[in-house]
Amino acid sequence: VEFLFCDLASMKSIRQFVQRFRAKNCPLHVLVNNAGVMLVPERKTEDGFEEHFGLNYLGHFLLTNLLLDTLKQSGTHSHNARIITVSSATHYVGKLHLNDLQSRCSYSPHGAYAQSKLALVLFTYRLQHLLTANGSHVTANVVDPGVVNTDLYRHVFWVVKVVKWMTAWLFFKTPEEGASTSIYAAISPEMEGAGGCYLYNEERTKSADIAYDEELQRKLWTESCKMIGISDESSRVP
């Protein structure tokens, strides 16, 4: 095991990480996009992005795009490289505001968090479409880990914290249990060659209807490229 530092809230840090990783000339068979914050007060990343959208979504969008060439080179016909992105059931109530992705007009921690998680599902489906169109031996899937007992709840209201403390043993998954579906997506032979899936409890299930809107997927991808300053190579793919 080797550790390389990467701050997903910093575009500079992400680019530096990718440079360090590429310098090692290692293959990349599995990328798990798992970093995140939840229900934080209104604040911005060092690049000026609303924190939920900047860290949960844009950071992973940039990281994945910068590592795509390595992933494509690492995948083979019999053993595809795999991209696993961790979303949340909260995406079902999320709304994507293309004209206000930074939640400047009206900030709600719940709304901003749900939007970032919906964006991750839209991103995964569009990414798989592009990978398939290019004939790449890479698959992209999105995972709902369930309700997991972690420090992610540090910003919830104190009453919720008390209830969580009292009931976590009964209703919440342990971190190990929460990781099981991501691990399944990463290594299970059953997922070989399967992409564009939404997984919960190690089973394929249906995501929110809006996530299948291909026009919305395209628009979000294009806008995301503009926000982080990379070229939109997908513009040539219908």
PDB file of C-alpha atoms in Angstrom:
ATOM      1  CA  VAL A   1       0.000   0.000   0.000  1.00  0.00           C
ATOM      2  CA  GLU A   2       1.307   3.415  -0.937  1.00  0.00           C
ATOM      3  CA  PHE A   3      -0.299   6.713   0.008  1.00  0.00           C
ATOM      4  CA  LEU A   4      -0.397   9.753  -2.286  1.00  0.00           C
ATOM      5  CA  PHE A   5      -2.047  12.918  -0.986  1.00  0.00           C
ATOM      6  CA  CYS A   6      -4.925  14.431  -2.952  1.00  0.00           C
ATOM      7  CA  ASP A   7      -7.298  17.156  -1.778  1.00  0.00           C
ATOM      8  CA  LEU A   8     -10.494  16.769  -3.809  1.00  0.00           C
ATOM      9  CA  ALA A   9     -11.506  20.325  -2.871  1.00  0.00           C
ATOM     10  CA  SER A  10      -8.479  21.722  -4.725  1.00  0.00           C
ATOM     11  CA  MET A  11      -8.082  21.597  -8.498  1.00  0.00           C
ATOM     12  CA  LYS A  12      -4.366  22.304  -8.052  1.00  0.00           C
ATOM     13  CA  SER A  13      -3.950  19.408  -5.637  1.00  0.00           C
ATOM     14  CA  ILE A  14      -5.803  17.047  -7.999  1.00  0.00           C
ATOM     15  CA  ARG A  15      -3.558  17.993 -10.911  1.00  0.00           C
ATOM     16  CA  GLN A  16      -0.434  17.571  -8.773  1.00  0.00           C
ATOM     17  CA  PHE A  17      -1.633  14.163  -7.597  1.00  0.00           C
ATOM     18  CA  VAL A  18      -2.225  12.996 -11.175  1.00  0.00           C
ATOM     19  CA  GLN A  19       1.263  14.154 -12.159  1.00  0.00           C
ATOM     20  CA  ARG A  20       2.815  12.207  -9.271  1.00  0.00           C
ATOM     21  CA  PHE A  21       0.777   9.123 -10.073  1.00  0.00           C
ATOM     22  CA  ARG A  22       1.618   9.210 -13.781  1.00  0.00           C
ATOM     23  CA  ALA A  23       5.318   9.591 -12.976  1.00  0.00           C
ATOM     24  CA  LYS A  24       5.210   6.123 -11.409  1.00  0.00           C
ATOM     25  CA  ASN A  25       4.165   4.569 -14.743  1.00  0.00           C
ATOM     26  CA  CYS A  26       1.724   2.291 -12.956  1.00  0.00           C
ATOM     27  CA  PRO A  27      -1.402   0.796 -14.531  1.00  0.00           C
ATOM     28  CA  LEU A  28      -4.741   1.861 -13.076  1.00  0.00           C
ATOM     29  CA  HIS A  29      -7.355  -0.864 -12.942  1.00  0.00           C
ATOM     30  CA  VAL A  30      -9.803   0.559 -10.392  1.00  0.00           C
ATOM     31  CA  LEU A  31     -10.699   4.134  -9.468  1.00  0.00           C
ATOM     32  CA  VAL A  32     -13.153   4.643  -6.594  1.00  0.00           C
ATOM     33  CA  ASN A  33     -14.508   8.185  -6.280  1.00  0.00           C
ATOM     34  CA  ASN A  34     -15.521   8.234  -2.633  1.00  0.00           C
ATOM     35  CA  ALA A  35     -14.602  11.600  -1.063  1.00  0.00           C
ATOM     36  CA  GLY A  36     -17.379  13.849   0.138  1.00  0.00           C
ATOM     37  CA  VAL A  37     -18.868  16.352   2.558  1.00  0.00           C
ATOM     38  CA  MET A  38     -22.495  16.553   3.674  1.00  0.00           C
ATOM     39  CA  LEU A  39     -24.740  19.384   4.874  1.00  0.00           C
ATOM     40  CA  VAL A  40     -21.859  21.810   5.420  1.00  0.00           C
ATOM     41  CA  PRO A  41     -22.642  25.504   6.000  1.00  0.00           C
ATOM     42  CA  GLU A  42     -22.380  27.727   2.946  1.00  0.00           C
ATOM     43  CA  ARG A  43     -18.703  28.046   2.036  1.00  0.00           C
ATOM     44  CA  LYS A  44     -16.403  27.797  -0.964  1.00  0.00           C
ATOM     45  CA  THR A  45     -13.425  25.719  -2.010  1.00  0.00           C
ATOM     46  CA  GLU A  46     -10.131  27.459  -2.772  1.00  0.00           C
ATOM     47  CA  ASP A  47     -11.229  27.613  -6.425  1.00  0.00           C
ATOM     48  CA  GLY A  48     -14.425  29.462  -5.510  1.00  0.00           C
ATOM     49  CA  PHE A  49     -16.848  26.561  -5.961  1.00  0.00           C
ATOM     50  CA  GLU A  50     -19.698  25.863  -3.558  1.00  0.00           C
ATOM     51  CA  GLU A  51     -18.200  23.133  -1.374  1.00  0.00           C
ATOM     52  CA  HIS A  52     -20.702  20.327  -1.984  1.00  0.00           C
ATOM     53  CA  PHE A  53     -20.591  20.796  -5.750  1.00  0.00           C
ATOM     54  CA  GLY A  54     -16.859  21.527  -5.860  1.00  0.00           C
ATOM     55  CA  LEU A  55     -15.647  18.650  -3.693  1.00  0.00           C
ATOM     56  CA  ASN A  56     -18.300  15.953  -4.096  1.00  0.00           C
ATOM     57  CA  TYR A  57     -18.733  16.396  -7.837  1.00  0.00           C
ATOM     58  CA  LEU A  58     -16.252  18.643  -9.665  1.00  0.00           C
ATOM     59  CA  GLY A  59     -13.227  17.224  -7.862  1.00  0.00           C
ATOM     60  CA  HIS A  60     -14.141  13.711  -8.963  1.00  0.00           C
ATOM     61  CA  PHE A  61     -15.063  14.925 -12.444  1.00  0.00           C
ATOM     62  CA  LEU A  62     -11.597  16.425 -12.916  1.00  0.00           C
ATOM     63  CA  LEU A  63      -9.751  13.507 -11.299  1.00  0.00           C
ATOM     64  CA  THR A  64     -11.543  10.957 -13.466  1.00  0.00           C
ATOM     65  CA  ASN A  65     -10.977  12.889 -16.681  1.00  0.00           C
ATOM     66  CA  LEU A  66      -7.269  13.368 -15.972  1.00  0.00           C
ATOM     67  CA  LEU A  67      -6.868   9.634 -15.288  1.00  0.00           C
ATOM     68  CA  LEU A  68      -8.975   8.396 -18.205  1.00  0.00           C
ATOM     69  CA  ASP A  69      -6.039   7.807 -20.563  1.00  0.00           C
ATOM     70  CA  THR A  70      -4.286   5.667 -17.952  1.00  0.00           C
ATOM     71  CA  LEU A  71      -7.488   3.733 -17.275  1.00  0.00           C
ATOM     72  CA  LYS A  72      -8.006   3.113 -20.996  1.00  0.00           C
ATOM     73  CA  GLN A  73      -4.435   1.858 -21.371  1.00  0.00           C
ATOM     74  CA  SER A  74      -4.868  -0.455 -18.370  1.00  0.00           C
ATOM     75  CA  GLY A  75      -8.138  -2.094 -19.382  1.00  0.00           C
ATOM     76  CA  THR A  76      -8.291  -5.123 -21.661  1.00  0.00           C
ATOM     77  CA  HIS A  77     -11.077  -6.950 -23.447  1.00  0.00           C
ATOM     78  CA  SER A  78     -11.231  -9.617 -20.738  1.00  0.00           C
ATOM     79  CA  HIS A  79     -10.462  -7.354 -17.774  1.00  0.00           C
ATOM     80  CA  ASN A  80     -11.952  -3.886 -18.081  1.00  0.00           C
ATOM     81  CA  ALA A  81     -10.636  -1.081 -15.903  1.00  0.00           C
ATOM     82  CA  ARG A  82     -13.403   0.086 -13.563  1.00  0.00           C
ATOM     83  CA  ILE A  83     -14.575   3.478 -12.316  1.00  0.00           C
ATOM     84  CA  ILE A  84     -16.828   3.409  -9.263  1.00  0.00           C
ATOM     85  CA  THR A  85     -18.433   6.634  -8.083  1.00  0.00           C
ATOM     86  CA  VAL A  86     -20.203   6.840  -4.724  1.00  0.00           C
ATOM     87  CA  SER A  87     -23.486   8.739  -4.774  1.00  0.00           C
ATOM     88  CA  SER A  88     -26.385   8.524  -2.322  1.00  0.00           C
ATOM     89  CA  ALA A  89     -30.112   7.828  -2.140  1.00  0.00           C
ATOM     90  CA  THR A  90     -30.365  11.585  -1.567  1.00  0.00           C
ATOM     91  CA  HIS A  91     -29.963  11.996  -5.325  1.00  0.00           C
ATOM     92  CA  TYR A  92     -33.603  10.862  -5.687  1.00  0.00           C
ATOM     93  CA  VAL A  93     -34.773  14.202  -4.246  1.00  0.00           C
ATOM     94  CA  GLY A  94     -32.017  16.243  -5.886  1.00  0.00           C
ATOM     95  CA  LYS A  95     -32.624  18.920  -8.495  1.00  0.00           C
ATOM     96  CA  LEU A  96     -29.954  20.059 -10.939  1.00  0.00           C
ATOM     97  CA  HIS A  97     -30.002  23.829 -11.403  1.00  0.00           C
ATOM     98  CA  LEU A  98     -27.907  24.319 -14.545  1.00  0.00           C
ATOM     99  CA  ASN A  99     -28.235  28.093 -14.234  1.00  0.00           C
ATOM    100  CA  ASP A 100     -27.170  28.050 -10.578  1.00  0.00           C
ATOM    101  CA  LEU A 101     -24.925  25.041  -9.949  1.00  0.00           C
ATOM    102  CA  GLN A 102     -23.164  27.000  -7.197  1.00  0.00           C
ATOM    103  CA  SER A 103     -26.420  27.505  -5.236  1.00  0.00           C
ATOM    104  CA  ARG A 104     -25.830  31.276  -5.124  1.00  0.00           C
ATOM    105  CA  CYS A 105     -29.460  32.301  -5.433  1.00  0.00           C
ATOM    106  CA  SER A 106     -30.744  30.348  -2.481  1.00  0.00           C
ATOM    107  CA  TYR A 107     -28.409  28.162  -0.429  1.00  0.00           C
ATOM    108  CA  SER A 108     -29.730  25.081   1.292  1.00  0.00           C
ATOM    109  CA  PRO A 109     -27.277  22.501   2.707  1.00  0.00           C
ATOM    110  CA  HIS A 110     -29.725  19.709   1.912  1.00  0.00           C
ATOM    111  CA  GLY A 111     -30.409  20.992  -1.611  1.00  0.00           C
ATOM    112  CA  ALA A 112     -26.723  21.520  -2.397  1.00  0.00           C
ATOM    113  CA  TYR A 113     -25.794  18.051  -1.117  1.00  0.00           C
ATOM    114  CA  ALA A 114     -28.593  16.348  -3.054  1.00  0.00           C
ATOM    115  CA  GLN A 115     -27.658  18.239  -6.231  1.00  0.00           C
ATOM    116  CA  SER A 116     -24.026  17.117  -5.959  1.00  0.00           C
ATOM    117  CA  LYS A 117     -25.114  13.485  -5.571  1.00  0.00           C
ATOM    118  CA  LEU A 118     -27.494  13.707  -8.540  1.00  0.00           C
ATOM    119  CA  ALA A 119     -24.678  15.242 -10.593  1.00  0.00           C
ATOM    120  CA  LEU A 120     -22.506  12.195  -9.844  1.00  0.00           C
ATOM    121  CA  VAL A 121     -25.169   9.851 -11.250  1.00  0.00           C
ATOM    122  CA  LEU A 122     -25.634  11.971 -14.388  1.00  0.00           C
ATOM    123  CA  PHE A 123     -21.849  12.116 -14.806  1.00  0.00           C
ATOM    124  CA  THR A 124     -21.493   8.332 -14.520  1.00  0.00           C
ATOM    125  CA  TYR A 125     -24.142   7.629 -17.150  1.00  0.00           C
ATOM    126  CA  ARG A 126     -22.655  10.145 -19.591  1.00  0.00           C
ATOM    127  CA  LEU A 127     -19.150   8.818 -18.940  1.00  0.00           C
ATOM    128  CA  GLN A 128     -20.239   5.257 -19.709  1.00  0.00           C
ATOM    129  CA  HIS A 129     -21.886   6.454 -22.925  1.00  0.00           C
ATOM    130  CA  LEU A 130     -18.628   8.106 -24.016  1.00  0.00           C
ATOM    131  CA  LEU A 131     -16.522   5.084 -23.052  1.00  0.00           C
ATOM    132  CA  THR A 132     -18.787   2.781 -25.048  1.00  0.00           C
ATOM    133  CA  ALA A 133     -18.764   5.118 -28.054  1.00  0.00           C
ATOM    134  CA  ASN A 134     -14.944   5.107 -28.024  1.00  0.00           C
ATOM    135  CA  GLY A 135     -14.698   1.344 -27.670  1.00  0.00           C
ATOM    136  CA  SER A 136     -12.742   1.708 -24.430  1.00  0.00           C
ATOM    137  CA  HIS A 137     -12.176  -1.241 -22.111  1.00  0.00           C
ATOM    138  CA  VAL A 138     -13.340   0.801 -19.128  1.00  0.00           C
ATOM    139  CA  THR A 139     -16.644   0.663 -17.267  1.00  0.00           C
ATOM    140  CA  ALA A 140     -18.248   3.307 -15.061  1.00  0.00           C
ATOM    141  CA  ASN A 141     -20.814   2.533 -12.376  1.00  0.00           C
ATOM    142  CA  VAL A 142     -22.380   4.454  -9.508  1.00  0.00           C
ATOM    143  CA  VAL A 143     -22.967   3.134  -5.994  1.00  0.00           C
ATOM    144  CA  ASP A 144     -25.372   3.950  -3.166  1.00  0.00           C
ATOM    145  CA  PRO A 145     -23.631   2.785   0.043  1.00  0.00           C
ATOM    146  CA  GLY A 146     -26.732   3.191   2.215  1.00  0.00           C
ATOM    147  CA  VAL A 147     -26.850   4.962   5.578  1.00  0.00           C
ATOM    148  CA  VAL A 148     -23.416   4.452   7.103  1.00  0.00           C
ATOM    149  CA  ASN A 149     -22.195   5.333  10.591  1.00  0.00           C
ATOM    150  CA  THR A 150     -19.321   7.718   9.793  1.00  0.00           C
ATOM    151  CA  ASP A 151     -18.227  11.279  10.624  1.00  0.00           C
ATOM    152  CA  LEU A 152     -20.072  12.494   7.542  1.00  0.00           C
ATOM    153  CA  TYR A 153     -22.912  13.532   9.879  1.00  0.00           C
ATOM    154  CA  ARG A 154     -20.837  16.037  11.850  1.00  0.00           C
ATOM    155  CA  HIS A 155     -22.792  19.012  10.433  1.00  0.00           C
ATOM    156  CA  VAL A 156     -26.316  17.771  11.091  1.00  0.00           C
ATOM    157  CA  PHE A 157     -28.535  19.388  13.734  1.00  0.00           C
ATOM    158  CA  TRP A 158     -27.679  18.348  17.311  1.00  0.00           C
ATOM    159  CA  VAL A 159     -31.009  16.542  17.790  1.00  0.00           C
ATOM    160  CA  VAL A 160     -30.227  14.366  14.773  1.00  0.00           C
ATOM    161  CA  LYS A 161     -26.794  13.644  16.230  1.00  0.00           C
ATOM    162  CA  VAL A 162     -28.375  12.427  19.458  1.00  0.00           C
ATOM    163  CA  VAL A 163     -30.830  10.205  17.591  1.00  0.00           C
ATOM    164  CA  LYS A 164     -27.976   8.858  15.456  1.00  0.00           C
ATOM    165  CA  TRP A 165     -25.909   8.105  18.571  1.00  0.00           C
ATOM    166  CA  MET A 166     -28.825   6.210  20.098  1.00  0.00           C
ATOM    167  CA  THR A 167     -29.906   4.242  17.023  1.00  0.00           C
ATOM    168  CA  ALA A 168     -26.811   3.828  14.862  1.00  0.00           C
ATOM    169  CA  TRP A 169     -26.200   0.290  16.080  1.00  0.00           C
ATOM    170  CA  LEU A 170     -29.663  -0.704  14.875  1.00  0.00           C
ATOM    171  CA  PHE A 171     -30.290   1.273  11.679  1.00  0.00           C
ATOM    172  CA  PHE A 172     -26.890   2.340  10.369  1.00  0.00           C
ATOM    173  CA  LYS A 173     -24.383   0.264   8.466  1.00  0.00           C
ATOM    174  CA  THR A 174     -20.818  -0.010   9.717  1.00  0.00           C
ATOM    175  CA  PRO A 175     -18.159   1.530   7.446  1.00  0.00           C
ATOM    176  CA  GLU A 176     -17.202  -2.001   6.387  1.00  0.00           C
ATOM    177  CA  GLU A 177     -20.797  -2.787   5.429  1.00  0.00           C
ATOM    178  CA  GLY A 178     -21.099   0.567   3.666  1.00  0.00           C
ATOM    179  CA  ALA A 179     -18.028  -0.232   1.565  1.00  0.00           C
ATOM    180  CA  SER A 180     -19.320  -3.632   0.421  1.00  0.00           C
ATOM    181  CA  THR A 181     -21.147  -2.433  -2.700  1.00  0.00           C
ATOM    182  CA  SER A 182     -18.177  -0.344  -3.847  1.00  0.00           C
ATOM    183  CA  ILE A 183     -15.945  -3.397  -3.410  1.00  0.00           C
ATOM    184  CA  TYR A 184     -18.468  -5.519  -5.283  1.00  0.00           C
ATOM    185  CA  ALA A 185     -18.453  -3.042  -8.172  1.00  0.00           C
ATOM    186  CA  ALA A 186     -14.656  -2.963  -8.155  1.00  0.00           C
ATOM    187  CA  ILE A 187     -13.817  -6.680  -8.126  1.00  0.00           C
ATOM    188  CA  SER A 188     -16.871  -8.865  -8.713  1.00  0.00           C
ATOM    189  CA  PRO A 189     -16.660 -11.075 -11.823  1.00  0.00           C
ATOM    190  CA  GLU A 190     -20.400 -10.451 -12.228  1.00  0.00           C
ATOM    191  CA  MET A 191     -19.664  -6.797 -13.004  1.00  0.00           C
ATOM    192  CA  GLU A 192     -17.047  -7.531 -15.670  1.00  0.00           C
ATOM    193  CA  GLY A 193     -17.929  -5.496 -18.752  1.00  0.00           C
ATOM    194  CA  ALA A 194     -21.046  -4.023 -17.122  1.00  0.00           C
ATOM    195  CA  GLY A 195     -21.260  -0.241 -17.055  1.00  0.00           C
ATOM    196  CA  GLY A 196     -23.806   2.502 -16.524  1.00  0.00           C
ATOM    197  CA  CYS A 197     -25.357   0.707 -13.537  1.00  0.00           C
ATOM    198  CA  TYR A 198     -26.723   2.098 -10.275  1.00  0.00           C
ATOM    199  CA  LEU A 199     -25.912  -0.347  -7.479  1.00  0.00           C
ATOM    200  CA  TYR A 200     -27.383  -0.713  -4.002  1.00  0.00           C
ATOM    201  CA  ASN A 201     -26.712  -3.633  -1.655  1.00  0.00           C
ATOM    202  CA  GLU A 202     -24.661  -5.274  -4.421  1.00  0.00           C
ATOM    203  CA  GLU A 203     -27.618  -5.283  -6.797  1.00  0.00           C
ATOM    204  CA  ARG A 204     -28.464  -3.243  -9.872  1.00  0.00           C
ATOM    205  CA  THR A 205     -31.405  -0.965  -9.264  1.00  0.00           C
ATOM    206  CA  LYS A 206     -33.095   2.071 -10.795  1.00  0.00           C
ATOM    207  CA  SER A 207     -31.869   5.565 -10.097  1.00  0.00           C
ATOM    208  CA  ALA A 208     -33.977   8.722 -10.240  1.00  0.00           C
ATOM    209  CA  ASP A 209     -35.825   9.176 -13.544  1.00  0.00           C
ATOM    210  CA  ILE A 210     -34.151  12.534 -14.188  1.00  0.00           C
ATOM    211  CA  ALA A 211     -30.722  10.854 -14.128  1.00  0.00           C
ATOM    212  CA  TYR A 212     -31.548   9.092 -17.419  1.00  0.00           C
ATOM    213  CA  ASP A 213     -32.142  12.414 -19.217  1.00  0.00           C
ATOM    214  CA  GLU A 214     -29.393  12.270 -21.863  1.00  0.00           C
ATOM    215  CA  GLU A 215     -29.735  15.939 -22.769  1.00  0.00           C
ATOM    216  CA  LEU A 216     -29.236  16.910 -19.131  1.00  0.00           C
ATOM    217  CA  GLN A 217     -26.241  14.581 -18.939  1.00  0.00           C
ATOM    218  CA  ARG A 218     -24.673  16.290 -21.959  1.00  0.00           C
ATOM    219  CA  LYS A 219     -25.346  19.806 -20.670  1.00  0.00           C
ATOM    220  CA  LEU A 220     -23.891  19.039 -17.240  1.00  0.00           C
ATOM    221  CA  TRP A 221     -20.778  17.493 -18.794  1.00  0.00           C
ATOM    222  CA  THR A 222     -20.203  20.506 -21.046  1.00  0.00           C
ATOM    223  CA  GLU A 223     -20.732  22.984 -18.214  1.00  0.00           C
ATOM    224  CA  SER A 224     -18.451  20.980 -15.912  1.00  0.00           C
ATOM    225  CA  CYS A 225     -15.639  21.101 -18.477  1.00  0.00           C
ATOM    226  CA  LYS A 226     -16.001  24.886 -18.667  1.00  0.00           C
ATOM    227  CA  MET A 227     -15.948  25.245 -14.879  1.00  0.00           C
ATOM    228  CA  ILE A 228     -12.717  23.312 -14.380  1.00  0.00           C
ATOM    229  CA  GLY A 229     -11.009  24.458 -17.559  1.00  0.00           C
ATOM    230  CA  ILE A 230     -10.622  21.278 -19.605  1.00  0.00           C
ATOM    231  CA  SER A 231     -11.571  20.699 -23.229  1.00  0.00           C
ATOM    232  CA  ASP A 232     -14.899  19.020 -23.893  1.00  0.00           C
ATOM    233  CA  GLU A 233     -13.909  16.027 -25.990  1.00  0.00           C
ATOM    234  CA  SER A 234     -17.458  14.689 -25.752  1.00  0.00           C
ATOM    235  CA  SER A 235     -18.849  17.359 -28.055  1.00  0.00           C
ATOM    236  CA  ARG A 236     -18.200  15.086 -31.049  1.00  0.00           C
ATOM    237  CA  VAL A 237     -20.168  12.204 -29.522  1.00  0.00           C
ATOM    238  CA  PRO A 238     -23.989  12.275 -29.871  1.00  0.00           C
TER     239      PRO A 238
END
